[in-house]
mmCIF file of C-alpha atoms in Angstrom:
data_model
loop_
_atom_site.group_PDB
_atom_site.id
_atom_site.type_symbol
_atom_site.label_atom_id
_atom_site.label_comp_id
_atom_site.label_asym_id
_atom_site.label_seq_id
_atom_site.Cartn_x
_atom_site.Cartn_y
_atom_site.Cartn_z
ATOM 1 C CA UNK A 35 137.742 -5.418 -27.261
ATOM 2 C CA UNK A 36 138.119 -6.557 -30.800
ATOM 3 C CA UNK A 37 135.134 -8.660 -32.662
ATOM 4 C CA UNK A 38 137.804 -10.614 -34.701
ATOM 5 C CA UNK A 39 134.134 -12.880 -35.795
ATOM 6 C CA UNK A 40 130.592 -11.313 -35.142
ATOM 7 C CA UNK A 41 127.541 -14.373 -33.935
ATOM 8 C CA UNK A 42 124.664 -14.476 -37.124
ATOM 9 C CA UNK A 43 121.755 -15.361 -36.870
ATOM 10 C CA UNK A 44 121.585 -19.497 -37.391
ATOM 11 C CA UNK A 45 119.497 -21.256 -40.242
ATOM 12 C CA UNK A 46 117.269 -22.820 -37.546
ATOM 13 C CA UNK A 47 115.995 -20.037 -36.433
ATOM 14 C CA UNK A 48 115.536 -18.717 -41.011
ATOM 15 C CA UNK A 49 114.401 -21.913 -41.516
ATOM 16 C CA UNK A 50 112.331 -22.363 -38.202
ATOM 17 C CA UNK A 51 110.287 -18.818 -39.477
ATOM 18 C CA UNK A 52 110.061 -19.189 -42.678
ATOM 19 C CA UNK A 53 107.865 -21.980 -41.482
ATOM 20 C CA UNK A 54 105.802 -20.493 -39.251
ATOM 21 C CA UNK A 55 104.744 -17.898 -40.983
ATOM 22 C CA UNK A 56 104.402 -19.592 -44.093
ATOM 23 C CA UNK A 57 101.909 -22.879 -42.350
ATOM 24 C CA UNK A 58 97.723 -22.367 -41.374
ATOM 25 C CA UNK A 59 97.648 -21.887 -38.257
ATOM 26 C CA UNK A 60 95.505 -25.666 -38.192
ATOM 27 C CA UNK A 61 98.194 -27.099 -39.171
ATOM 28 C CA UNK A 62 99.706 -29.835 -36.645
ATOM 29 C CA UNK A 63 103.067 -28.716 -36.397
ATOM 30 C CA UNK A 64 102.996 -25.682 -35.676
ATOM 31 C CA UNK A 65 103.262 -25.519 -32.161
ATOM 32 C CA UNK A 66 105.915 -27.453 -32.028
ATOM 33 C CA UNK A 67 107.650 -25.236 -34.681
ATOM 34 C CA UNK A 68 106.334 -22.712 -32.451
ATOM 35 C CA UNK A 69 108.133 -23.871 -29.674
ATOM 36 C CA UNK A 70 111.602 -24.704 -31.308
ATOM 37 C CA UNK A 71 111.403 -21.643 -32.431
ATOM 38 C CA UNK A 72 111.152 -19.343 -29.284
ATOM 39 C CA UNK A 73 113.804 -21.750 -27.340
ATOM 40 C CA UNK A 74 115.952 -20.896 -30.140
ATOM 41 C CA UNK A 75 115.867 -17.444 -30.088
ATOM 42 C CA UNK A 76 115.931 -17.047 -26.567
ATOM 43 C CA UNK A 77 119.082 -19.233 -27.037
ATOM 44 C CA UNK A 78 120.121 -16.288 -29.835
ATOM 45 C CA UNK A 79 119.336 -13.046 -27.830
ATOM 46 C CA UNK A 80 121.018 -14.370 -24.167
ATOM 47 C CA UNK A 81 124.332 -14.411 -26.937
ATOM 48 C CA UNK A 82 123.827 -11.121 -28.406
ATOM 49 C CA UNK A 83 123.519 -9.680 -24.181
ATOM 50 C CA UNK A 84 126.450 -10.472 -23.471
ATOM 51 C CA UNK A 85 128.109 -8.135 -26.001
ATOM 52 C CA UNK A 86 126.864 -5.517 -23.795
ATOM 53 C CA UNK A 87 128.402 -6.640 -20.649
ATOM 54 C CA UNK A 88 132.066 -7.345 -22.528
ATOM 55 C CA UNK A 89 131.970 -3.597 -23.462
ATOM 56 C CA UNK A 90 132.253 -2.846 -19.728
ATOM 57 C CA UNK A 91 135.579 -5.227 -19.344
ATOM 58 C CA UNK A 92 138.841 -2.698 -18.896
ATOM 59 C CA UNK A 93 140.966 -2.402 -21.557
ATOM 60 C CA UNK A 94 144.108 -1.470 -19.265
ATOM 61 C CA UNK A 95 145.338 -5.529 -19.309
ATOM 62 C CA UNK A 96 145.901 -4.793 -23.389
ATOM 63 C CA UNK A 97 143.059 -5.529 -26.356
ATOM 64 C CA UNK A 98 141.577 -8.827 -26.285
ATOM 65 C CA UNK A 99 139.494 -10.746 -28.998
ATOM 66 C CA UNK A 100 136.168 -12.407 -29.144
ATOM 67 C CA UNK A 101 135.157 -14.472 -31.655
ATOM 68 C CA UNK A 102 131.481 -15.378 -31.557
ATOM 69 C CA UNK A 103 129.296 -18.689 -32.488
ATOM 70 C CA UNK A 104 132.458 -20.265 -33.632
ATOM 71 C CA UNK A 105 132.396 -24.461 -34.489
ATOM 72 C CA UNK A 106 136.195 -26.338 -34.210
ATOM 73 C CA UNK A 107 137.194 -29.448 -35.762
ATOM 74 C CA UNK A 108 137.071 -32.176 -33.329
ATOM 75 C CA UNK A 109 138.407 -35.678 -34.605
ATOM 76 C CA UNK A 110 135.520 -37.079 -36.268
ATOM 77 C CA UNK A 111 133.445 -34.251 -35.940
ATOM 78 C CA UNK A 112 133.404 -30.429 -34.567
ATOM 79 C CA UNK A 113 132.089 -28.584 -31.709
ATOM 80 C CA UNK A 114 130.421 -25.232 -31.117
ATOM 81 C CA UNK A 115 132.035 -22.539 -28.739
ATOM 82 C CA UNK A 116 129.016 -19.315 -27.878
ATOM 83 C CA UNK A 117 131.581 -16.504 -27.019
ATOM 84 C CA UNK A 118 135.651 -17.278 -26.932
ATOM 85 C CA UNK A 119 137.884 -14.621 -25.883
ATOM 86 C CA UNK A 120 140.895 -14.116 -26.165
ATOM 87 C CA UNK A 121 143.391 -12.289 -23.574
ATOM 88 C CA UNK A 122 147.037 -11.768 -23.827
ATOM 89 C CA UNK A 123 146.941 -14.159 -20.722
ATOM 90 C CA UNK A 124 144.610 -16.669 -21.345
ATOM 91 C CA UNK A 125 141.249 -18.316 -22.814
ATOM 92 C CA UNK A 126 138.279 -17.779 -21.839
ATOM 93 C CA UNK A 127 134.289 -19.373 -22.914
ATOM 94 C CA UNK A 128 131.514 -18.330 -22.830
ATOM 95 C CA UNK A 129 128.034 -20.529 -22.626
ATOM 96 C CA UNK A 130 124.956 -17.835 -22.566
ATOM 97 C CA UNK A 131 121.276 -19.326 -21.031
ATOM 98 C CA UNK A 132 118.499 -17.322 -21.312
ATOM 99 C CA UNK A 133 116.427 -19.216 -19.251
ATOM 100 C CA UNK A 134 113.470 -17.345 -17.847
ATOM 101 C CA UNK A 135 112.373 -18.652 -14.029
ATOM 102 C CA UNK A 136 113.728 -20.829 -11.317
ATOM 103 C CA UNK A 137 116.884 -22.596 -12.480
ATOM 104 C CA UNK A 138 118.252 -25.679 -10.286
ATOM 105 C CA UNK A 139 121.480 -26.803 -11.228
ATOM 106 C CA UNK A 140 121.542 -30.398 -9.543
ATOM 107 C CA UNK A 141 125.513 -31.577 -9.417
ATOM 108 C CA UNK A 142 125.130 -34.672 -8.223
ATOM 109 C CA UNK A 143 122.615 -36.368 -11.411
ATOM 110 C CA UNK A 144 124.524 -33.577 -13.339
ATOM 111 C CA UNK A 145 121.262 -32.000 -14.867
ATOM 112 C CA UNK A 146 119.604 -28.364 -14.669
ATOM 113 C CA UNK A 147 115.900 -27.803 -14.090
ATOM 114 C CA UNK A 148 114.103 -25.153 -15.259
ATOM 115 C CA UNK A 149 110.822 -24.738 -13.262
ATOM 116 C CA UNK A 150 107.972 -22.831 -14.202
ATOM 117 C CA UNK A 151 103.823 -21.233 -14.741
ATOM 118 C CA UNK A 152 103.131 -20.850 -18.195
ATOM 119 C CA UNK A 153 98.930 -20.802 -18.675
ATOM 120 C CA UNK A 154 98.832 -21.446 -14.974
ATOM 121 C CA UNK A 155 100.388 -24.714 -15.108
ATOM 122 C CA UNK A 156 103.225 -25.460 -13.064
ATOM 123 C CA UNK A 157 106.041 -26.657 -16.069
ATOM 124 C CA UNK A 158 109.226 -28.419 -15.130
ATOM 125 C CA UNK A 159 112.009 -29.064 -17.286
ATOM 126 C CA UNK A 160 114.844 -31.087 -17.697
ATOM 127 C CA UNK A 161 118.772 -29.792 -19.352
ATOM 128 C CA UNK A 162 122.085 -31.235 -18.739
ATOM 129 C CA UNK A 163 123.746 -29.349 -17.443
ATOM 130 C CA UNK A 164 125.702 -26.661 -18.981
ATOM 131 C CA UNK A 165 128.651 -26.438 -16.935
ATOM 132 C CA UNK A 166 129.793 -29.905 -17.351
ATOM 133 C CA UNK A 167 128.497 -28.844 -21.423
ATOM 134 C CA UNK A 168 130.799 -25.837 -21.286
ATOM 135 C CA UNK A 169 133.824 -28.397 -19.161
ATOM 136 C CA UNK A 170 133.459 -30.249 -21.715
ATOM 137 C CA UNK A 171 133.762 -27.537 -24.660
ATOM 138 C CA UNK A 172 137.164 -26.575 -22.097
ATOM 139 C CA UNK A 173 137.936 -29.411 -22.806
ATOM 140 C CA UNK A 174 138.245 -30.128 -26.742
ATOM 141 C CA UNK A 175 139.644 -26.655 -27.280
ATOM 142 C CA UNK A 176 142.041 -27.437 -25.706
ATOM 143 C CA UNK A 177 142.805 -30.724 -27.653
ATOM 144 C CA UNK A 178 142.051 -28.704 -30.806
ATOM 145 C CA UNK A 179 144.665 -25.823 -29.542
ATOM 146 C CA UNK A 180 147.341 -29.212 -29.245
ATOM 147 C CA UNK A 181 146.473 -29.687 -32.533
ATOM 148 C CA UNK A 182 147.306 -26.835 -33.899
ATOM 149 C CA UNK A 183 150.251 -26.316 -32.172
ATOM 150 C CA UNK A 184 148.966 -22.979 -30.356
ATOM 151 C CA UNK A 185 150.632 -22.977 -26.547
ATOM 152 C CA UNK A 186 147.198 -22.499 -24.983
ATOM 153 C CA UNK A 187 148.702 -21.195 -21.820
ATOM 154 C CA UNK A 188 145.225 -21.102 -18.509
ATOM 155 C CA UNK A 189 141.606 -21.407 -20.202
ATOM 156 C CA UNK A 190 138.403 -20.943 -17.969
ATOM 157 C CA UNK A 191 134.759 -20.924 -18.823
ATOM 158 C CA UNK A 192 132.662 -20.184 -17.600
ATOM 159 C CA UNK A 193 128.557 -20.251 -17.912
ATOM 160 C CA UNK A 194 126.545 -17.203 -18.228
ATOM 161 C CA UNK A 195 122.698 -16.758 -17.189
ATOM 162 C CA UNK A 196 121.786 -14.080 -19.219
ATOM 163 C CA UNK A 197 117.681 -13.358 -18.397
ATOM 164 C CA UNK A 198 118.833 -11.378 -14.993
ATOM 165 C CA UNK A 199 115.288 -12.573 -13.416
ATOM 166 C CA UNK A 200 115.879 -15.421 -13.268
ATOM 167 C CA UNK A 201 116.563 -17.521 -9.703
ATOM 168 C CA UNK A 202 119.030 -19.740 -9.460
ATOM 169 C CA UNK A 203 119.660 -22.250 -7.202
ATOM 170 C CA UNK A 204 121.740 -24.995 -6.029
ATOM 171 C CA UNK A 205 120.238 -28.486 -5.241
ATOM 172 C CA UNK A 206 122.772 -29.783 -2.443
ATOM 173 C CA UNK A 207 122.230 -33.657 -1.883
ATOM 174 C CA UNK A 208 123.675 -35.262 1.240
ATOM 175 C CA UNK A 209 124.766 -38.287 0.084
ATOM 176 C CA UNK A 210 122.438 -40.593 2.602
ATOM 177 C CA UNK A 211 119.792 -39.640 0.576
ATOM 178 C CA UNK A 212 121.106 -40.861 -2.803
ATOM 179 C CA UNK A 213 119.882 -44.097 -3.200
ATOM 180 C CA UNK A 214 121.253 -46.484 -6.182
ATOM 181 C CA UNK A 215 118.667 -49.747 -7.680
#
């Protein structure tokens, strides 16, 4: 394994840390800043935890390259990839999520639902489906390869739940349980 680009702590995390340290404890924005900081650090921690598992991959098929936290142009914008593995025979995009408690993937509504208890209060947070997100990254990556005249070969993508204590569930809904207005 050869790491061509290592992951660095984002500017956003650095700014949130600085704000958190400098604002008085009574500042009305401090709870939101600390919440955002916690989420961003968890994401960074999840991405960093992939390194251990990448080192376990066998080199029998030849060396492979790792690009971490890359930003590539796409049309008038850019897109970001947590980890890109370049093997001699294929590309693999990994999107890491470091989330706690119960995670329910709901493909019918393309959502990830996180359920947890905080301060003895049950909470639910709904996110866009990360599987759809990483599939979109893959589509953009293939287009980027084509734009730069790089033969794509096989390309795959995976979502990695990096917190081993997370409970993962897949919500299956029968067609009759879905209703539209």
